[in-house]
């Protein structure tokens, strides 16, 4: 009986389970009323992100890394940081994800943010940073009433911030950094009372900071730098006692420091530099700001006397302060204030301060009234003589110091200040910002791996090229190290065919190098343009190859220790108005240590890297020789040679590989073209030991050779690669 009962209940449980399973299968298979799971799966499949088919729709969560589902199989979390290709966000049917709570995608999205984003009613975390999203932030964003975290930074969003953002009453983190947002900061932002972090920097926002910001009493970080904010700093900031970091730099804020710093006892970092503040520092005298870790008031119009502000890091440079440097304050914090003075000669020279007025001290002397008048005259004469000698010595010493300093800096009335290691960029910085309109894109003449290059015409009429590191990459050690390496290399070498470094400017938020301007641009851009390629005739091309060879020979054989460029390519060979070449971009250059193996990671431009670097990490001069061979051959062909050694028939002639956009070479330049071709093929030898040195190549171009009697159309590539011609050129 017991056995019967147990089996009866077991069979009943099994029957119920089968009925439930068949019911779920019927629901999933119904074509007329698709289930929530089907909608989510179809949305992912139709987006094309993962190239899945409809047969995989039942297993989305287990197939895709970064997709998480609840126990019912519905998607509640999407976290994917590295998709392949560019995906249009609008192709994902967002309305299908009714249970989505966490949505983070980076480095792959494009297009616009669709209004359907507002249907994700359960969303608490939304991060779409580091994408290529364009268009406006939809008004429907205000429907995400449960949202706590919102990050749309590093995109290309424009138009105004929607006023509906006030509906995000639970939001604590709002980051719209590095977009192209315009208009005013909406006053409704003050209704997000739980906000603790707000970053609107690097946009094009205008108008004033709304007074409603006083309602953000839980805010601890406020960043609105690098915009066009005007007006004064609202006094209402004094009410935000939880503030720890405030950055309003690089705007057009005027007026005074009206808000009360003494109320913000939790404030650690305050940056209002590069604005139009006209306040006096006198009201701050005697106040204790020891709670501040850093205070940056530089590049304003502040007046008054320099103060000893009790803070770890103070910068009140480039204002209109007057008076002597107070004891205990670093003179660096006061540089650029024309009214600040110092009686310390070293400080005067280093920071360009004027000497303070001489303060006469009264000397009280107790003379004996019965002393002989002659003794008095004698003492006075001795005193004046010693004073004259001391003055003469001081004057000569000061002149010597100024002469020594003049060798390190070049100054002009218009602020055209350029030097190398001791250059702080104080004067030239303002000229560069003005000349490029704060690095407006219309002055950009090229973009590379480490930064963009701008054309800048200084007040003196001098035109320079400014290479600026990308703003958000300025703090990345790799990029910062590349810039410093380029400064180190170019400051220690000088050659006619190597680009001249005029100066540099390093700051925690902006880094740029100032070069000699090359009017014609790079060889790569010239060869790519048909008009430019035709203007670059055979004589100019031969001279370009020769100049590049002389520059590399100088780096390899005349510098101690030798320098390997490691990125010789047509994009790094620039031409001036006279079509004279210069080698540029020394960000990856390296000084060779003759006592070590010189191992390094592989760097350079694809298509110019020596083949041996594919299996070895040892760098030497022969790597540059191979790259030079590619550049020389590309100059003759007018295009990158690619795999010319293996793809072309050895019976091909020189005429067949020359740039067909130019007329046939004349007899006067024919000899030089053949020599360049022979040198190029010798440099492209797969065996590094068989390649010539740059010194041999440079000397070869300087040697007058016996003319060839063979017509150009009869010279084959096989003959060019023969050892007889190589030995003939003494390579």
XYZ file of C-alpha atoms in Angstrom:
731
model
C 0.000 0.000 0.000
C 2.796 2.361 0.841
C 4.494 1.555 -2.459
C 1.280 2.328 -4.359
C 0.803 5.706 -2.678
C 4.378 6.846 -3.292
C 4.214 5.933 -6.972
C 0.823 7.591 -7.310
C 2.106 10.913 -5.980
C 5.256 10.633 -8.082
C 3.278 10.081 -11.261
C 1.014 13.031 -10.412
C 4.007 15.368 -9.961
C 5.498 14.199 -13.287
C 2.193 14.796 -15.084
C 1.968 18.374 -13.756
C 5.572 19.111 -14.794
C 4.888 17.854 -18.359
C 1.749 20.011 -18.620
C 3.696 23.110 -17.474
C 6.508 22.400 -19.951
C 4.046 21.966 -22.851
C 2.379 25.221 -21.831
C 5.679 27.128 -21.911
C 6.563 25.581 -25.287
C 3.169 26.671 -26.656
C 3.792 30.216 -25.388
C 7.277 30.412 -26.948
C 6.072 28.935 -30.193
C 3.040 31.159 -30.591
C 3.439 33.397 -33.644
C 0.499 35.649 -32.839
C 1.574 36.671 -29.302
C 5.397 36.602 -29.003
C 6.704 36.299 -25.449
C 8.994 38.802 -23.683
C 11.926 36.402 -24.195
C 11.262 36.257 -27.945
C 11.135 40.051 -28.181
C 14.465 40.402 -26.380
C 16.140 37.686 -28.430
C 14.856 39.128 -31.711
C 16.063 42.607 -30.710
C 19.580 41.289 -30.148
C 19.595 39.145 -33.308
C 18.174 41.891 -35.564
C 20.738 44.393 -34.314
C 23.440 42.305 -35.969
C 25.831 42.709 -33.024
C 26.589 39.060 -32.480
C 25.634 37.489 -35.839
C 23.249 35.033 -34.192
C 20.366 33.264 -35.925
C 16.813 32.801 -34.712
C 17.656 29.254 -33.702
C 19.911 30.680 -30.989
C 17.215 32.922 -29.491
C 16.492 30.488 -26.666
C 20.093 30.637 -25.464
C 21.097 34.331 -25.729
C 22.359 34.632 -22.139
C 24.623 31.608 -22.319
C 25.987 32.427 -25.789
C 26.960 36.072 -25.336
C 29.495 37.215 -22.772
C 28.177 40.340 -21.084
C 24.449 39.524 -21.345
C 22.885 38.532 -18.032
C 19.354 37.271 -17.471
C 17.114 36.661 -14.477
C 15.735 33.271 -13.486
C 12.984 33.621 -16.070
C 15.517 34.110 -18.875
C 14.741 37.820 -19.395
C 17.675 40.186 -20.015
C 18.355 42.424 -17.002
C 22.007 43.421 -17.569
C 24.078 44.306 -20.648
C 27.761 45.082 -20.098
C 29.893 44.961 -23.234
C 33.008 47.073 -23.613
C 34.684 45.985 -26.856
C 32.464 45.175 -29.827
C 33.860 44.694 -33.310
C 32.817 47.282 -35.857
C 30.500 50.253 -35.491
C 26.946 49.379 -34.395
C 24.023 51.767 -34.810
C 22.267 52.009 -31.449
C 18.932 52.595 -33.187
C 19.046 49.066 -34.655
C 18.558 47.616 -31.184
C 14.861 47.518 -30.332
C 15.235 49.004 -26.850
C 11.505 48.798 -26.115
C 11.834 44.994 -26.038
C 14.008 45.084 -22.899
C 11.317 45.885 -20.332
C 13.265 44.273 -17.498
C 16.685 45.798 -18.277
C 18.294 47.323 -15.174
C 21.969 47.780 -16.189
C 23.133 48.975 -19.624
C 26.829 49.666 -20.366
C 28.346 49.608 -23.871
C 31.593 51.297 -24.967
C 33.906 51.612 -27.993
C 31.437 50.458 -30.651
C 28.167 52.417 -30.820
C 27.324 54.978 -33.494
C 24.317 56.890 -34.749
C 21.836 58.600 -32.458
C 20.250 57.760 -29.123
C 16.701 56.714 -30.068
C 13.703 58.078 -28.110
C 12.873 54.455 -27.209
C 15.535 54.743 -24.513
C 12.756 56.165 -22.346
C 10.880 52.841 -22.370
C 13.515 51.173 -20.158
C 11.492 51.940 -17.057
C 13.511 49.640 -14.774
C 16.911 51.007 -15.783
C 19.104 52.160 -12.874
C 22.538 52.304 -14.587
C 23.175 53.720 -18.072
C 26.717 54.202 -19.399
C 27.317 54.755 -23.134
C 30.697 56.530 -22.881
C 33.595 56.295 -25.386
C 31.390 55.763 -28.427
C 30.583 57.775 -31.559
C 27.026 58.753 -30.703
C 25.733 61.881 -32.412
C 22.599 63.989 -32.411
C 20.777 65.199 -29.334
C 20.030 63.678 -25.965
C 16.351 62.709 -26.371
C 13.747 64.313 -24.096
C 12.548 60.797 -23.263
C 15.633 60.389 -21.065
C 13.525 62.046 -18.379
C 11.278 58.971 -18.272
C 13.990 56.869 -16.625
C 12.720 57.677 -13.149
C 14.723 54.885 -11.482
C 18.054 55.925 -13.015
C 20.887 56.367 -10.498
C 23.949 56.520 -12.798
C 24.104 58.282 -16.209
C 27.336 58.579 -18.242
C 27.277 59.734 -21.902
C 30.840 61.125 -21.956
C 33.318 60.939 -24.863
C 30.791 61.107 -27.694
C 29.736 63.727 -30.276
C 26.361 64.666 -28.822
C 25.189 68.211 -29.543
C 22.218 70.544 -29.024
C 21.017 71.445 -25.543
C 20.777 69.365 -22.392
C 17.055 68.438 -22.191
C 15.130 70.141 -19.394
C 13.361 66.819 -18.701
C 16.503 65.735 -16.891
C 14.867 67.156 -13.757
C 12.660 64.038 -13.640
C 15.675 61.870 -12.755
C 15.027 62.381 -9.055
C 17.140 59.374 -7.981
C 20.185 60.276 -10.081
C 23.474 60.562 -8.153
C 26.036 60.523 -11.007
C 25.758 62.618 -14.193
C 28.689 62.710 -16.650
C 28.361 64.471 -20.040
C 32.114 65.190 -20.391
C 33.733 65.656 -23.828
C 30.798 66.174 -26.189
C 29.596 69.142 -28.261
C 26.631 70.161 -26.130
C 25.426 73.737 -26.597
C 23.021 76.197 -25.051
C 22.654 76.945 -21.358
C 22.860 74.638 -18.381
C 19.151 73.985 -17.677
C 17.936 75.472 -14.410
C 15.928 72.287 -13.868
C 19.185 70.504 -13.054
C 18.764 71.899 -9.547
C 15.820 69.557 -9.016
C 18.086 66.489 -9.028
C 18.611 66.867 -5.309
C 20.435 63.546 -4.811
C 23.182 64.362 -7.314
C 26.700 63.839 -5.922
C 28.816 63.986 -9.116
C 28.316 66.402 -12.036
C 30.721 66.723 -14.984
C 29.771 68.928 -17.967
C 33.327 69.794 -19.036
C 34.737 69.959 -22.583
C 31.523 71.073 -24.303
C 30.276 74.347 -25.811
C 27.887 75.369 -23.043
C 27.105 79.072 -22.700
C 25.268 81.389 -20.350
C 25.610 81.494 -16.578
C 25.716 78.790 -13.931
C 22.079 78.599 -12.745
C 21.384 79.724 -9.179
C 19.260 76.584 -8.687
C 22.518 74.732 -8.185
C 22.116 75.609 -4.504
C 19.606 72.743 -4.247
C 22.309 70.125 -4.969
C 23.257 69.929 -1.305
C 24.735 66.424 -1.617
C 27.064 67.370 -4.494
C 30.753 66.660 -3.821
C 32.242 67.063 -7.325
C 31.377 69.876 -9.764
C 33.277 70.078 -13.080
C 32.171 72.557 -15.794
C 35.597 73.412 -17.252
C 36.454 74.071 -20.918
C 33.158 75.666 -21.959
C 31.987 79.214 -22.683
C 30.312 79.885 -19.338
C 29.885 83.590 -18.598
C 28.660 85.697 -15.728
C 29.899 85.430 -12.172
C 30.346 82.488 -9.843
C 26.986 82.171 -8.087
C 27.043 82.895 -4.372
C 24.762 79.873 -3.967
C 27.818 77.621 -4.228
C 28.464 78.556 -0.602
C 25.497 76.401 0.420
C 26.988 73.197 -1.015
C 28.990 72.228 2.066
C 29.706 68.715 0.811
C 31.730 69.999 -2.155
C 35.172 68.443 -2.383
C 36.269 69.229 -5.959
C 35.279 72.273 -8.048
C 36.687 72.911 -11.524
C 35.380 75.937 -13.462
C 38.580 76.575 -15.433
C 38.857 77.582 -19.097
C 35.635 79.596 -19.313
C 34.666 83.284 -19.560
C 33.585 83.735 -15.944
C 33.949 87.325 -14.755
C 33.135 89.286 -11.655
C 34.515 88.380 -8.248
C 35.021 85.393 -5.996
C 31.757 86.238 -4.300
C 31.000 82.811 -2.881
C 32.297 82.170 0.616
C 35.203 79.732 0.624
C 35.237 79.615 4.409
C 31.837 77.856 4.412
C 33.109 75.033 2.192
C 35.121 73.239 4.852
C 35.106 69.966 2.878
C 36.553 71.575 -0.229
C 39.913 70.089 -1.235
C 40.522 71.215 -4.835
C 39.379 74.473 -6.431
C 40.326 75.454 -10.004
C 38.940 78.680 -11.510
C 41.974 79.373 -13.715
C 41.835 80.788 -17.258
C 38.831 83.027 -16.671
C 38.168 86.785 -16.411
C 37.916 87.221 -12.634
C 38.698 90.767 -11.448
C 38.521 90.346 -7.686
C 41.016 91.622 -5.148
C 42.812 89.172 -2.899
C 42.689 91.590 0.039
C 39.468 90.110 1.532
C 41.272 86.760 1.774
C 44.040 88.172 3.955
C 44.378 86.435 7.294
C 41.939 83.633 6.478
C 42.818 80.006 7.027
C 42.403 77.803 3.963
C 44.444 74.905 5.272
C 41.629 72.531 4.301
C 42.454 73.135 0.618
C 44.892 70.737 -1.024
C 45.105 72.757 -4.255
C 43.944 76.228 -5.280
C 44.390 77.443 -8.877
C 43.490 81.095 -9.566
C 45.964 81.528 -12.429
C 45.310 83.356 -15.708
C 42.733 85.854 -14.414
C 42.744 89.590 -13.669
C 43.021 89.364 -9.878
C 44.547 92.345 -8.088
C 45.954 93.166 -4.685
C 48.966 91.926 -2.767
C 50.350 88.382 -2.929
C 49.117 86.321 0.003
C 50.473 83.302 1.838
C 47.490 80.998 1.400
C 47.855 78.040 3.705
C 47.378 75.365 1.068
C 49.542 72.530 -0.236
C 49.407 73.652 -3.880
C 48.686 77.293 -4.753
C 48.831 78.893 -8.194
C 47.953 82.590 -8.570
C 50.239 83.172 -11.546
C 49.478 85.427 -14.511
C 47.243 87.954 -12.762
C 47.677 91.650 -11.878
C 49.124 91.249 -8.387
C 51.595 93.764 -7.025
C 54.148 93.805 -4.237
C 57.048 91.759 -2.984
C 56.939 87.986 -2.668
C 55.866 87.108 0.877
C 58.062 84.771 2.851
C 56.920 81.166 2.640
C 55.270 81.418 -0.795
C 56.841 79.634 -3.775
C 57.791 82.255 -6.420
C 56.525 79.849 -9.100
C 52.980 80.506 -7.856
C 53.366 84.228 -8.712
C 55.072 84.103 -12.108
C 53.509 86.241 -14.821
C 52.414 88.995 -12.385
C 54.191 92.079 -13.717
C 53.768 93.993 -10.471
C 55.421 91.344 -8.276
C 59.015 92.068 -7.348
C 61.916 90.387 -5.588
C 65.365 91.417 -4.423
C 66.681 87.879 -4.979
C 68.712 87.966 -8.196
C 68.194 84.260 -8.969
C 64.433 84.627 -8.582
C 64.453 87.753 -10.768
C 66.145 85.895 -13.609
C 64.247 82.624 -13.305
C 60.735 84.104 -13.037
C 61.251 87.453 -14.833
C 60.480 89.525 -11.700
C 61.502 93.154 -11.310
C 63.691 94.225 -8.367
C 61.865 95.859 -5.468
C 62.435 99.528 -4.609
C 65.511 100.199 -2.518
C 64.590 100.871 1.085
C 66.884 103.280 2.751
C 67.751 102.620 6.303
C 68.787 105.406 8.575
C 72.155 104.932 10.134
C 72.580 106.301 13.599
C 76.177 107.047 14.249
C 77.583 108.324 17.500
C 80.321 110.612 16.486
C 82.687 112.251 18.829
C 82.096 115.972 18.386
C 85.753 116.644 19.089
C 86.842 114.244 16.242
C 88.898 115.754 13.498
C 86.917 116.754 10.397
C 89.570 115.237 8.182
C 88.855 111.756 9.595
C 85.192 112.163 8.698
C 86.021 113.083 5.110
C 88.420 110.133 4.870
C 85.820 107.662 6.121
C 83.239 108.998 3.698
C 85.710 108.689 0.818
C 86.541 105.090 1.751
C 82.843 104.220 2.024
C 81.997 105.695 -1.384
C 84.953 103.935 -2.990
C 83.916 100.559 -1.580
C 80.319 101.184 -2.613
C 81.421 101.951 -6.174
C 83.557 98.799 -6.333
C 80.685 96.706 -4.977
C 78.275 98.247 -7.486
C 80.675 97.610 -10.356
C 81.163 93.979 -9.307
C 77.419 93.411 -8.958
C 76.733 94.985 -12.329
C 79.332 92.882 -14.120
C 78.078 89.738 -12.406
C 74.493 90.514 -13.369
C 75.484 91.138 -16.994
C 77.307 87.798 -17.077
C 74.262 85.998 -15.700
C 71.959 87.705 -18.180
C 74.234 86.744 -21.074
C 74.204 83.148 -19.911
C 70.440 83.245 -19.578
C 70.062 84.851 -23.013
C 71.694 81.814 -24.585
C 68.915 79.664 -23.136
C 65.945 81.860 -23.997
C 64.899 84.013 -26.916
C 62.415 86.714 -26.087
C 60.682 89.296 -28.228
C 58.330 92.140 -27.582
C 55.400 90.195 -28.958
C 55.847 87.299 -26.595
C 57.568 85.017 -29.111
C 59.416 83.092 -26.378
C 61.105 79.858 -27.416
C 63.733 77.752 -25.716
C 64.196 74.151 -24.659
C 64.721 72.796 -21.160
C 64.097 75.902 -19.064
C 61.097 77.075 -21.083
C 57.872 77.359 -19.081
C 55.649 78.466 -21.963
C 54.279 81.444 -20.068
C 54.374 84.014 -22.869
C 54.170 81.793 -25.931
C 51.218 79.951 -24.387
C 48.962 83.002 -24.693
C 50.148 83.634 -28.260
C 49.485 80.022 -29.267
C 45.993 80.008 -27.728
C 45.134 83.292 -29.451
C 46.609 82.281 -32.809
C 44.681 78.966 -32.890
C 41.539 80.317 -31.181
C 41.978 77.765 -28.418
C 42.948 75.036 -30.912
C 39.944 75.459 -33.177
C 39.622 72.657 -35.725
C 39.919 75.111 -38.653
C 43.629 75.515 -37.813
C 44.237 71.756 -37.686
C 46.530 70.577 -40.495
C 46.977 66.945 -39.472
C 46.199 64.297 -36.870
C 48.458 61.466 -35.708
C 48.627 58.736 -33.083
C 49.708 61.045 -30.273
C 48.028 64.330 -31.123
C 46.922 66.893 -33.698
C 49.049 69.494 -35.508
C 47.871 73.118 -35.833
C 49.096 76.085 -37.868
C 49.678 79.140 -35.685
C 50.675 82.655 -36.780
C 52.199 84.533 -33.835
C 51.855 88.312 -33.295
C 55.388 88.764 -34.631
C 54.294 87.273 -37.973
C 56.207 84.052 -37.367
C 54.316 80.915 -38.437
C 54.855 77.741 -36.429
C 53.407 74.242 -36.269
C 51.938 73.245 -32.894
C 51.599 69.562 -32.051
C 49.009 69.214 -29.266
C 48.317 66.035 -27.341
C 44.626 65.025 -27.302
C 42.947 66.466 -24.204
C 41.681 63.306 -22.532
C 44.950 61.461 -23.314
C 47.201 64.085 -21.696
C 47.304 62.123 -18.470
C 48.122 58.763 -20.136
C 51.789 57.947 -19.338
C 52.396 56.401 -22.789
C 51.451 59.534 -24.712
C 53.082 61.857 -22.172
C 56.309 59.817 -22.375
C 56.307 60.055 -26.178
C 56.148 63.853 -26.065
C 58.938 64.103 -23.485
C 61.063 61.707 -25.534
C 60.605 63.894 -28.614
C 61.677 66.988 -26.632
C 64.758 65.174 -25.323
C 65.827 63.973 -28.775
C 65.224 67.221 -30.667
C 66.866 69.350 -27.971
C 70.135 67.431 -28.325
C 70.416 67.354 -32.131
C 70.623 70.008 -34.845
C 70.652 69.299 -38.567
C 69.445 71.039 -41.686
C 67.148 68.160 -42.615
C 65.758 67.468 -39.122
C 62.723 69.460 -37.979
C 63.567 72.274 -35.565
C 61.898 72.322 -32.140
C 61.239 75.911 -31.023
C 59.700 75.140 -27.640
C 57.234 73.170 -25.617
C 54.541 73.583 -22.994
C 53.679 70.958 -20.387
C 50.649 71.395 -18.131
C 48.449 68.974 -16.247
C 45.626 69.561 -18.746
C 47.371 70.622 -21.933
C 50.603 69.549 -23.628
C 52.023 70.827 -26.905
C 55.277 71.138 -28.853
C 56.188 74.075 -31.110
C 58.007 73.288 -34.375
C 59.326 74.958 -37.465
C 56.405 75.209 -39.912
C 56.739 73.165 -43.120
C 54.497 74.761 -45.761
C 54.224 71.856 -48.208
C 53.251 69.236 -45.628
C 54.258 65.578 -45.671
C 55.528 63.499 -48.578
C 52.585 61.156 -48.073
C 50.010 63.923 -48.592
C 51.875 65.311 -51.609
C 52.146 61.937 -53.365
C 48.498 61.192 -52.599
C 47.373 64.368 -54.402
C 47.741 64.298 -58.199
C 48.439 68.036 -58.472
C 50.997 67.931 -55.682
C 52.660 64.834 -57.139
C 53.068 66.523 -60.523
C 54.565 69.611 -58.885
C 57.053 67.357 -57.092
C 59.182 66.716 -60.198
C 62.081 64.252 -60.529
C 64.763 66.681 -59.339
C 62.771 67.551 -56.212
C 62.120 63.863 -55.501
C 65.793 62.952 -55.801
C 66.757 65.855 -53.513
C 64.114 64.731 -50.996
C 65.610 61.230 -50.853
C 69.125 62.624 -50.508
C 68.167 65.038 -47.719
C 66.419 62.262 -45.793
C 69.513 60.080 -46.147
C 71.796 62.827 -44.818
C 69.505 63.323 -41.788
C 69.479 59.610 -40.903
C 73.235 59.387 -41.402
C 73.661 62.221 -38.901
C 71.447 60.429 -36.358
C 73.213 57.074 -36.755
C 76.849 58.135 -37.071
C 77.324 61.704 -35.798
C 75.293 61.563 -32.559
C 76.696 60.098 -29.343
C 75.053 57.837 -28.453
C 73.525 56.982 -31.868
C 69.817 57.674 -32.335
C 67.426 55.325 -34.130
C 64.277 57.059 -35.403
C 62.158 53.841 -35.539
C 59.321 55.444 -37.559
C 60.793 56.577 -40.885
C 57.905 56.933 -43.342
C 56.637 59.362 -45.974
C 54.212 60.801 -43.417
C 57.201 61.829 -41.268
C 59.187 63.458 -44.083
C 58.041 67.089 -44.361
C 58.802 69.669 -47.060
C 59.150 73.423 -46.637
C 58.300 76.160 -49.141
C 61.540 75.466 -51.033
C 60.756 71.725 -51.265
C 63.578 70.932 -48.840
C 62.927 67.805 -46.731
C 63.077 67.473 -42.950
C 62.638 64.326 -40.865
C 60.045 64.778 -38.101
C 58.092 62.936 -35.379
C 60.711 61.654 -32.927
C 58.141 60.395 -30.403
C 59.388 56.807 -30.784
C 63.083 57.592 -31.333
C 65.609 55.842 -29.120
C 69.191 56.439 -28.018
C 71.235 53.295 -28.631
C 73.167 51.916 -25.679
C 76.318 50.421 -27.146
C 76.783 48.211 -24.068
C 73.352 46.538 -24.096
C 71.130 44.505 -26.375
C 68.765 47.449 -27.087
C 65.647 45.321 -26.810
C 62.346 47.139 -27.275
C 58.749 46.675 -28.330
C 57.914 46.924 -32.036
C 56.911 50.476 -33.021
C 56.572 52.267 -36.335
C 54.213 52.521 -39.290
C 52.927 49.336 -40.911
C 54.513 48.884 -44.337
C 57.789 50.512 -43.299
C 58.848 48.222 -40.426
C 61.877 46.007 -41.051
C 60.894 42.320 -41.440
C 63.350 41.097 -38.781
C 61.343 42.898 -36.072
C 58.679 40.234 -36.538
C 60.892 37.691 -34.756
C 63.315 39.801 -32.716
C 62.968 42.703 -30.279
C 66.466 44.073 -30.873
C 66.473 47.497 -32.517
C 69.451 48.949 -34.434
C 70.266 51.344 -37.264
C 69.488 48.731 -39.948
C 65.782 49.006 -39.048
C 65.852 52.663 -40.166
C 67.797 51.674 -43.298
C 65.003 49.317 -44.379
C 62.355 52.008 -43.734
C 64.419 54.498 -45.728
C 64.475 52.043 -48.642
C 60.673 51.919 -48.629
C 60.487 55.737 -48.529
C 62.998 56.076 -51.403
C 61.154 53.563 -53.584
C 57.772 55.120 -52.736
C 59.133 58.526 -53.792
C 60.070 57.155 -57.235
C 56.865 55.136 -57.698
C 54.470 57.759 -56.330
C 52.788 55.102 -54.191
C 53.706 52.564 -51.531
C 55.764 49.722 -53.125
C 54.081 47.038 -50.977
C 55.544 43.640 -51.892
C 57.432 44.822 -54.944
C 60.303 42.341 -54.533
C 58.002 39.341 -54.761
C 55.119 40.602 -56.899
C 56.968 42.224 -59.830
C 58.757 40.274 -62.513
C 62.504 40.665 -62.447
C 62.305 41.378 -66.177
C 60.411 44.586 -65.501
C 62.272 47.789 -66.311
C 62.802 50.890 -64.219
C 60.422 52.833 -66.455
C 57.548 50.518 -65.514
C 57.757 51.263 -61.789
C 58.293 55.040 -61.995
C 55.405 57.421 -61.223
C 53.457 57.583 -64.474
C 51.965 60.966 -63.542
C 55.297 62.654 -64.318
C 56.876 63.023 -67.777
C 59.792 60.781 -68.717
C 62.983 61.803 -66.834
C 65.445 63.942 -68.731
C 69.064 62.898 -69.268
C 70.271 65.324 -66.560
C 68.339 63.573 -63.782
C 68.339 60.045 -65.213
C 71.609 59.096 -63.486
C 70.306 60.182 -60.053
C 67.061 58.221 -60.459
C 68.975 55.024 -61.221
C 71.254 55.577 -58.207
C 68.241 56.138 -55.903
C 66.627 52.940 -57.226
C 69.825 50.905 -56.663
C 70.159 52.280 -53.122
C 66.482 51.572 -52.382
C 66.704 47.905 -53.387
C 69.938 47.507 -51.408
C 68.196 48.856 -48.307
C 65.303 46.407 -48.762
C 67.581 43.362 -48.476
C 65.857 40.850 -46.129
C 69.204 40.222 -44.422
C 69.970 43.225 -42.134
C 73.712 42.534 -42.315
C 73.646 42.922 -46.103
C 72.037 46.368 -46.011
C 74.330 49.388 -46.412
C 74.762 51.915 -43.602
C 73.203 55.355 -43.876
C 76.697 56.844 -43.858
C 77.609 54.855 -47.002
C 74.336 55.915 -48.628
C 74.903 59.573 -47.729
C 78.448 59.498 -49.146
C 77.193 57.732 -52.272
C 74.790 60.610 -52.959
C 77.658 63.095 -52.538
C 79.996 61.268 -54.959
C 80.119 62.132 -58.648
C 79.713 58.856 -60.576
C 80.533 57.866 -64.136
C 77.340 58.230 -66.228
C 75.443 55.092 -67.219
C 75.350 54.422 -70.952
C 72.331 52.094 -70.775
C 68.950 53.744 -71.668
C 66.471 53.835 -68.782
C 63.909 51.631 -70.502
C 66.571 48.931 -70.920
C 67.521 48.748 -67.215
C 65.667 45.884 -65.517
C 64.919 45.486 -61.842
C 67.145 42.413 -61.816
C 70.064 44.577 -62.879
C 69.267 47.131 -60.151
C 69.380 44.384 -57.511
C 72.646 42.921 -58.779
C 75.696 42.964 -56.540
C 77.773 44.495 -59.334
C 75.872 47.793 -59.223
C 75.820 47.725 -55.428
C 79.597 47.357 -55.306
C 79.915 49.996 -58.017
C 78.219 52.483 -55.674
C 80.444 51.230 -52.797
C 77.427 50.274 -50.691
